[in-house]
mmCIF file of C-alpha atoms in Angstrom:
data_model
loop_
_atom_site.group_PDB
_atom_site.id
_atom_site.type_symbol
_atom_site.label_atom_id
_atom_site.label_comp_id
_atom_site.label_asym_id
_atom_site.label_seq_id
_atom_site.Cartn_x
_atom_site.Cartn_y
_atom_site.Cartn_z
ATOM 1 C CA ASP F 1 -0.322 -17.556 11.367
ATOM 2 C CA THR F 2 0.098 -13.853 10.605
ATOM 3 C CA ALA F 3 2.368 -13.260 7.611
ATOM 4 C CA VAL F 4 3.419 -9.685 8.462
ATOM 5 C CA SER F 5 2.899 -8.654 12.053
ATOM 6 C CA GLN F 6 3.607 -5.275 13.567
ATOM 7 C CA THR F 7 3.392 -4.106 17.155
ATOM 8 C CA PRO F 8 1.942 -2.179 18.779
ATOM 9 C CA LYS F 9 -1.342 -1.695 16.963
ATOM 10 C CA TYR F 10 -1.981 1.611 18.752
ATOM 11 C CA LEU F 11 0.557 3.998 20.221
ATOM 12 C CA VAL F 12 -0.245 7.244 22.021
ATOM 13 C CA THR F 13 2.701 9.305 23.185
ATOM 14 C CA GLN F 14 3.754 12.822 24.024
ATOM 15 C CA MET F 15 5.729 15.186 21.850
ATOM 16 C CA GLY F 16 9.455 14.839 22.246
ATOM 17 C CA ASN F 17 9.379 11.154 23.183
ATOM 18 C CA ASP F 18 11.268 8.401 21.381
ATOM 19 C CA LYS F 19 9.313 5.340 20.286
ATOM 20 C CA SER F 20 9.740 2.158 18.244
ATOM 21 C CA ILE F 21 7.420 0.086 16.109
ATOM 22 C CA LYS F 22 8.342 -3.521 15.435
ATOM 23 C CA CYS F 23 7.677 -5.554 12.307
ATOM 24 C CA GLU F 24 8.250 -9.196 11.532
ATOM 25 C CA GLN F 25 7.458 -11.267 8.449
ATOM 26 C CA ASN F 26 7.409 -15.062 8.196
ATOM 27 C CA LEU F 27 7.040 -15.262 4.408
ATOM 28 C CA GLY F 28 10.733 -15.594 3.612
ATOM 29 C CA HIS F 29 10.607 -12.352 1.607
ATOM 30 C CA ASP F 30 13.877 -10.557 0.955
ATOM 31 C CA THR F 31 12.597 -6.970 1.058
ATOM 32 C CA MET F 32 10.697 -5.109 3.762
ATOM 33 C CA TYR F 33 9.166 -1.639 3.747
ATOM 34 C CA TRP F 34 7.665 1.033 5.915
ATOM 35 C CA TYR F 35 4.776 3.079 4.584
ATOM 36 C CA LYS F 36 3.035 6.051 6.178
ATOM 37 C CA GLN F 37 -0.645 6.828 5.679
ATOM 38 C CA ASP F 38 -1.243 10.420 6.641
ATOM 39 C CA SER F 39 -4.459 12.256 7.466
ATOM 40 C CA LYS F 40 -5.162 12.738 3.764
ATOM 41 C CA LYS F 41 -5.082 8.948 3.357
ATOM 42 C CA PHE F 42 -2.038 8.894 1.088
ATOM 43 C CA LEU F 43 0.113 5.788 1.442
ATOM 44 C CA LYS F 44 3.695 6.916 0.983
ATOM 45 C CA ILE F 45 6.827 4.831 1.149
ATOM 46 C CA MET F 46 9.362 5.747 3.805
ATOM 47 C CA PHE F 47 12.003 3.022 3.643
ATOM 48 C CA SER F 48 12.782 -0.316 2.136
ATOM 49 C CA TYR F 49 15.403 -2.833 3.193
ATOM 50 C CA ASN F 50 16.786 -5.531 0.928
ATOM 51 C CA ASN F 51 19.292 -7.968 2.396
ATOM 52 C CA LYS F 52 19.970 -5.607 5.286
ATOM 53 C CA GLU F 53 20.712 -2.667 3.036
ATOM 54 C CA LEU F 54 18.646 0.485 2.874
ATOM 55 C CA ILE F 55 17.426 0.816 -0.666
ATOM 56 C CA ILE F 56 15.409 4.009 -0.630
ATOM 57 C CA ASN F 57 14.640 6.811 1.759
ATOM 58 C CA GLU F 58 11.937 9.115 0.496
ATOM 59 C CA THR F 59 12.940 12.445 2.075
ATOM 60 C CA VAL F 60 11.971 11.208 5.509
ATOM 61 C CA PRO F 61 13.342 13.257 8.445
ATOM 62 C CA ASN F 62 16.393 11.698 10.053
ATOM 63 C CA ARG F 63 14.414 11.412 13.277
ATOM 64 C CA PHE F 64 13.090 8.241 11.657
ATOM 65 C CA SER F 65 15.516 5.352 11.473
ATOM 66 C CA PRO F 66 14.831 1.810 10.288
ATOM 67 C CA LYS F 67 16.675 -1.025 11.965
ATOM 68 C CA SER F 68 16.852 -4.514 10.471
ATOM 69 C CA PRO F 69 18.501 -7.112 12.728
ATOM 70 C CA ASP F 70 17.783 -9.825 10.151
ATOM 71 C CA LYS F 71 15.874 -10.443 6.936
ATOM 72 C CA ALA F 72 12.637 -11.166 8.796
ATOM 73 C CA HIS F 73 12.535 -7.962 10.864
ATOM 74 C CA LEU F 74 12.402 -4.265 10.089
ATOM 75 C CA ASN F 75 11.789 -2.018 13.073
ATOM 76 C CA LEU F 76 11.080 1.699 12.915
ATOM 77 C CA HIS F 77 12.590 4.034 15.510
ATOM 78 C CA ILE F 78 11.316 7.577 15.831
ATOM 79 C CA ASN F 79 13.140 10.166 17.916
ATOM 80 C CA SER F 80 11.778 13.465 19.248
ATOM 81 C CA LEU F 81 8.234 12.805 18.118
ATOM 82 C CA GLU F 82 6.284 15.715 16.674
ATOM 83 C CA LEU F 83 2.547 16.295 16.275
ATOM 84 C CA GLY F 84 2.875 15.858 12.505
ATOM 85 C CA ASP F 85 4.151 12.324 12.972
ATOM 86 C CA SER F 86 0.641 11.228 13.897
ATOM 87 C CA ALA F 87 -0.402 8.752 11.212
ATOM 88 C CA VAL F 88 -0.898 5.072 10.526
ATOM 89 C CA TYR F 89 2.360 3.277 9.774
ATOM 90 C CA PHE F 90 2.290 0.101 7.706
ATOM 91 C CA CYS F 91 5.019 -2.466 7.419
ATOM 92 C CA ALA F 92 5.126 -4.592 4.252
ATOM 93 C CA SER F 93 7.282 -7.230 2.616
ATOM 94 C CA SER F 94 7.846 -8.601 -0.869
ATOM 95 C CA GLN F 95 10.085 -10.972 -2.779
ATOM 96 C CA THR F 96 12.144 -9.304 -5.454
ATOM 97 C CA GLY F 97 11.396 -10.686 -8.873
ATOM 98 C CA ILE F 98 8.042 -12.182 -7.918
ATOM 99 C CA THR F 99 5.579 -10.113 -9.842
ATOM 100 C CA THR F 100 2.271 -11.760 -9.128
ATOM 101 C CA ASP F 101 1.585 -11.077 -5.473
ATOM 102 C CA GLY F 102 2.689 -7.519 -4.852
ATOM 103 C CA TYR F 103 3.305 -6.643 -1.256
ATOM 104 C CA THR F 104 2.004 -8.221 1.916
ATOM 105 C CA PHE F 105 1.095 -5.562 4.441
ATOM 106 C CA GLY F 106 0.825 -5.659 8.189
ATOM 107 C CA SER F 107 -2.335 -4.398 9.850
ATOM 108 C CA GLY F 108 -0.852 -1.021 10.706
ATOM 109 C CA THR F 109 0.193 0.941 13.803
ATOM 110 C CA ARG F 110 -1.842 4.033 14.579
ATOM 111 C CA LEU F 111 0.521 6.549 16.147
ATOM 112 C CA THR F 112 -0.982 9.533 17.933
ATOM 113 C CA VAL F 113 1.329 12.239 19.221
ATOM 114 C CA VAL F 114 -0.226 14.570 21.793
ATOM 115 C CA ASP A 1 2.967 15.706 -7.345
ATOM 116 C CA GLN A 2 0.543 12.798 -7.531
ATOM 117 C CA GLN A 3 1.787 10.244 -9.999
ATOM 118 C CA VAL A 4 -1.161 7.927 -9.366
ATOM 119 C CA LYS A 5 -4.606 9.475 -9.162
ATOM 120 C CA GLN A 6 -7.931 8.077 -8.105
ATOM 121 C CA ASN A 7 -10.305 10.937 -8.674
ATOM 122 C CA SER A 8 -13.388 9.382 -7.079
ATOM 123 C CA PRO A 9 -13.126 9.389 -3.270
ATOM 124 C CA SER A 10 -16.217 7.196 -3.053
ATOM 125 C CA LEU A 11 -18.507 5.076 -5.198
ATOM 126 C CA SER A 12 -21.857 3.562 -4.330
ATOM 127 C CA VAL A 13 -23.107 0.522 -6.279
ATOM 128 C CA GLN A 14 -26.099 -1.721 -5.882
ATOM 129 C CA GLU A 15 -25.468 -5.351 -4.958
ATOM 130 C CA GLY A 16 -25.319 -7.556 -8.051
ATOM 131 C CA ARG A 17 -24.339 -4.705 -10.364
ATOM 132 C CA ILE A 18 -20.916 -3.943 -11.803
ATOM 133 C CA SER A 19 -18.476 -1.751 -9.853
ATOM 134 C CA ILE A 20 -15.925 0.175 -11.917
ATOM 135 C CA LEU A 21 -13.054 1.868 -10.127
ATOM 136 C CA ASN A 22 -10.768 4.132 -12.117
ATOM 137 C CA CYS A 23 -7.129 5.104 -11.823
ATOM 138 C CA ASP A 24 -4.906 7.431 -13.845
ATOM 139 C CA TYR A 25 -1.136 7.738 -13.776
ATOM 140 C CA THR A 26 1.346 10.239 -15.113
ATOM 141 C CA ASN A 27 4.692 8.438 -14.965
ATOM 142 C CA SER A 28 5.322 6.629 -18.265
ATOM 143 C CA MET A 29 8.033 4.581 -16.575
ATOM 144 C CA PHE A 30 5.422 2.650 -14.607
ATOM 145 C CA ASP A 31 5.264 -0.865 -15.973
ATOM 146 C CA TYR A 32 3.342 -2.802 -13.363
ATOM 147 C CA PHE A 33 0.034 -1.958 -11.761
ATOM 148 C CA LEU A 34 -1.758 -3.408 -8.782
ATOM 149 C CA TRP A 35 -5.035 -3.041 -6.936
ATOM 150 C CA TYR A 36 -5.266 -3.385 -3.189
ATOM 151 C CA LYS A 37 -8.335 -3.657 -1.011
ATOM 152 C CA LYS A 38 -8.417 -2.276 2.512
ATOM 153 C CA TYR A 39 -10.883 -2.777 5.340
ATOM 154 C CA PRO A 40 -10.909 -0.429 8.363
ATOM 155 C CA ALA A 41 -8.170 -1.121 10.929
ATOM 156 C CA GLU A 42 -6.482 -3.607 8.595
ATOM 157 C CA GLY A 43 -3.591 -3.393 6.186
ATOM 158 C CA PRO A 44 -4.133 -3.304 2.417
ATOM 159 C CA THR A 45 -4.443 -6.741 0.825
ATOM 160 C CA PHE A 46 -3.374 -7.522 -2.699
ATOM 161 C CA LEU A 47 -6.267 -8.070 -5.106
ATOM 162 C CA ILE A 48 -5.083 -8.222 -8.710
ATOM 163 C CA SER A 49 -2.271 -6.909 -10.887
ATOM 164 C CA ILE A 50 -1.397 -6.297 -14.509
ATOM 165 C CA SER A 51 1.839 -5.912 -16.403
ATOM 166 C CA SER A 52 2.201 -3.146 -18.962
ATOM 167 C CA ILE A 53 2.574 -5.743 -21.731
ATOM 168 C CA LYS A 54 -1.055 -6.748 -21.230
ATOM 169 C CA ASP A 55 -4.303 -4.849 -21.503
ATOM 170 C CA LYS A 56 -6.497 -7.118 -19.437
ATOM 171 C CA ASN A 57 -6.190 -9.500 -16.524
ATOM 172 C CA GLU A 58 -9.054 -11.429 -15.023
ATOM 173 C CA ASP A 59 -9.391 -13.264 -11.727
ATOM 174 C CA GLY A 60 -12.852 -14.500 -10.859
ATOM 175 C CA ARG A 61 -15.159 -11.525 -10.339
ATOM 176 C CA PHE A 62 -12.290 -9.066 -10.714
ATOM 177 C CA THR A 63 -10.915 -7.760 -14.007
ATOM 178 C CA VAL A 64 -8.307 -5.067 -14.468
ATOM 179 C CA PHE A 65 -8.053 -3.182 -17.758
ATOM 180 C CA LEU A 66 -5.017 -1.160 -18.775
ATOM 181 C CA ASN A 67 -4.988 1.550 -21.457
ATOM 182 C CA LYS A 68 -1.356 2.548 -21.763
ATOM 183 C CA SER A 69 -1.896 5.271 -24.336
ATOM 184 C CA ALA A 70 -4.379 6.965 -22.010
ATOM 185 C CA LYS A 71 -2.354 6.089 -18.897
ATOM 186 C CA HIS A 72 -5.512 4.757 -17.386
ATOM 187 C CA LEU A 73 -6.512 1.567 -15.662
ATOM 188 C CA SER A 74 -9.759 0.361 -14.207
ATOM 189 C CA LEU A 75 -10.932 -2.399 -11.906
ATOM 190 C CA HIS A 76 -14.230 -4.086 -12.674
ATOM 191 C CA ILE A 77 -16.032 -6.125 -10.048
ATOM 192 C CA VAL A 78 -18.983 -8.127 -11.238
ATOM 193 C CA PRO A 79 -21.286 -9.004 -9.652
ATOM 194 C CA SER A 80 -20.681 -6.699 -6.688
ATOM 195 C CA GLN A 81 -21.209 -8.223 -3.261
ATOM 196 C CA PRO A 82 -21.637 -6.636 0.198
ATOM 197 C CA GLY A 83 -18.215 -7.959 1.242
ATOM 198 C CA ASP A 84 -16.655 -5.871 -1.520
ATOM 199 C CA SER A 85 -17.364 -2.708 0.491
ATOM 200 C CA ALA A 86 -13.875 -1.393 1.269
ATOM 201 C CA VAL A 87 -11.316 1.172 0.171
ATOM 202 C CA TYR A 88 -9.560 0.240 -3.068
ATOM 203 C CA PHE A 89 -6.064 1.516 -3.760
ATOM 204 C CA CYS A 90 -4.462 1.624 -7.172
ATOM 205 C CA ALA A 91 -0.658 1.259 -7.121
ATOM 206 C CA ALA A 92 2.110 1.351 -9.692
ATOM 207 C CA SER A 93 5.710 0.253 -9.952
ATOM 208 C CA ALA A 94 8.494 1.347 -12.274
ATOM 209 C CA LEU A 95 10.801 -1.607 -11.817
ATOM 210 C CA ASN A 96 9.258 -4.230 -14.076
ATOM 211 C CA SER A 97 8.272 -6.037 -10.947
ATOM 212 C CA GLY A 98 5.282 -5.812 -8.674
ATOM 213 C CA GLY A 99 7.460 -6.495 -5.698
ATOM 214 C CA GLY A 100 10.495 -4.424 -6.583
ATOM 215 C CA ALA A 101 12.646 -2.820 -3.958
ATOM 216 C CA ASP A 102 11.893 0.589 -5.378
ATOM 217 C CA GLY A 103 8.496 0.602 -3.749
ATOM 218 C CA LEU A 104 4.991 1.132 -5.012
ATOM 219 C CA THR A 105 3.333 4.486 -5.639
ATOM 220 C CA PHE A 106 -0.227 4.506 -4.383
ATOM 221 C CA GLY A 107 -3.298 6.482 -5.273
ATOM 222 C CA LYS A 108 -5.449 8.040 -2.591
ATOM 223 C CA GLY A 109 -8.038 5.270 -2.684
ATOM 224 C CA THR A 110 -11.723 4.981 -3.564
ATOM 225 C CA HIS A 111 -14.240 3.960 -0.948
ATOM 226 C CA LEU A 112 -16.591 1.457 -2.558
ATOM 227 C CA ILE A 113 -19.960 1.019 -0.882
ATOM 228 C CA ILE A 114 -22.173 -1.852 -1.999
ATOM 229 C CA GLN A 115 -25.833 -1.147 -1.295
ATOM 230 C CA PRO A 116 -28.072 -4.138 -0.530
#
């Protein structure tokens, strides 16, 4: 039973399109995140949601919008896709105050904008 | 500005020997450090962590050492096994919690290759 699952695993789309990536966690964690791994392999945080509230937004363009219908889901919507958005996007979750296990990551969505 | 640095993009070690992966950080507010392991086409998986109040944490073949004065930590794997071949990410948190809502800051990763 996958703890953090994200779909799709691969996404190829044209510039200017709008797309969504879905993420679900079944661990009962109270915080979910989106990370971006760019071509230089850096993993950088984009958003985190705690109890349906956006906690941080690391200078991400407003074309990116997280949507959390409930504590177990954090979807990522991207409008007007650009070539530079091509990357691997990872969803993750954690439980605030639990220090031993860090984050649990999904397997990633490889987005290619052509 | 990289707050967490892994200066070795890759490391090759013979099976059975010790693997030592290094990580440096610049933010003195970091108080929790983690190592993640990543295989191709998979997400990072948590390996081991250490709080800033400790200088060593051991879990089986994996040991993490923290030198706060040098702002340096290292991951030791002994003995190294073929299945240890992966990319290892060092990460740090400034919230006194490894799972804090403020997120983790990651290094660029070191690709560990275990030679048979």
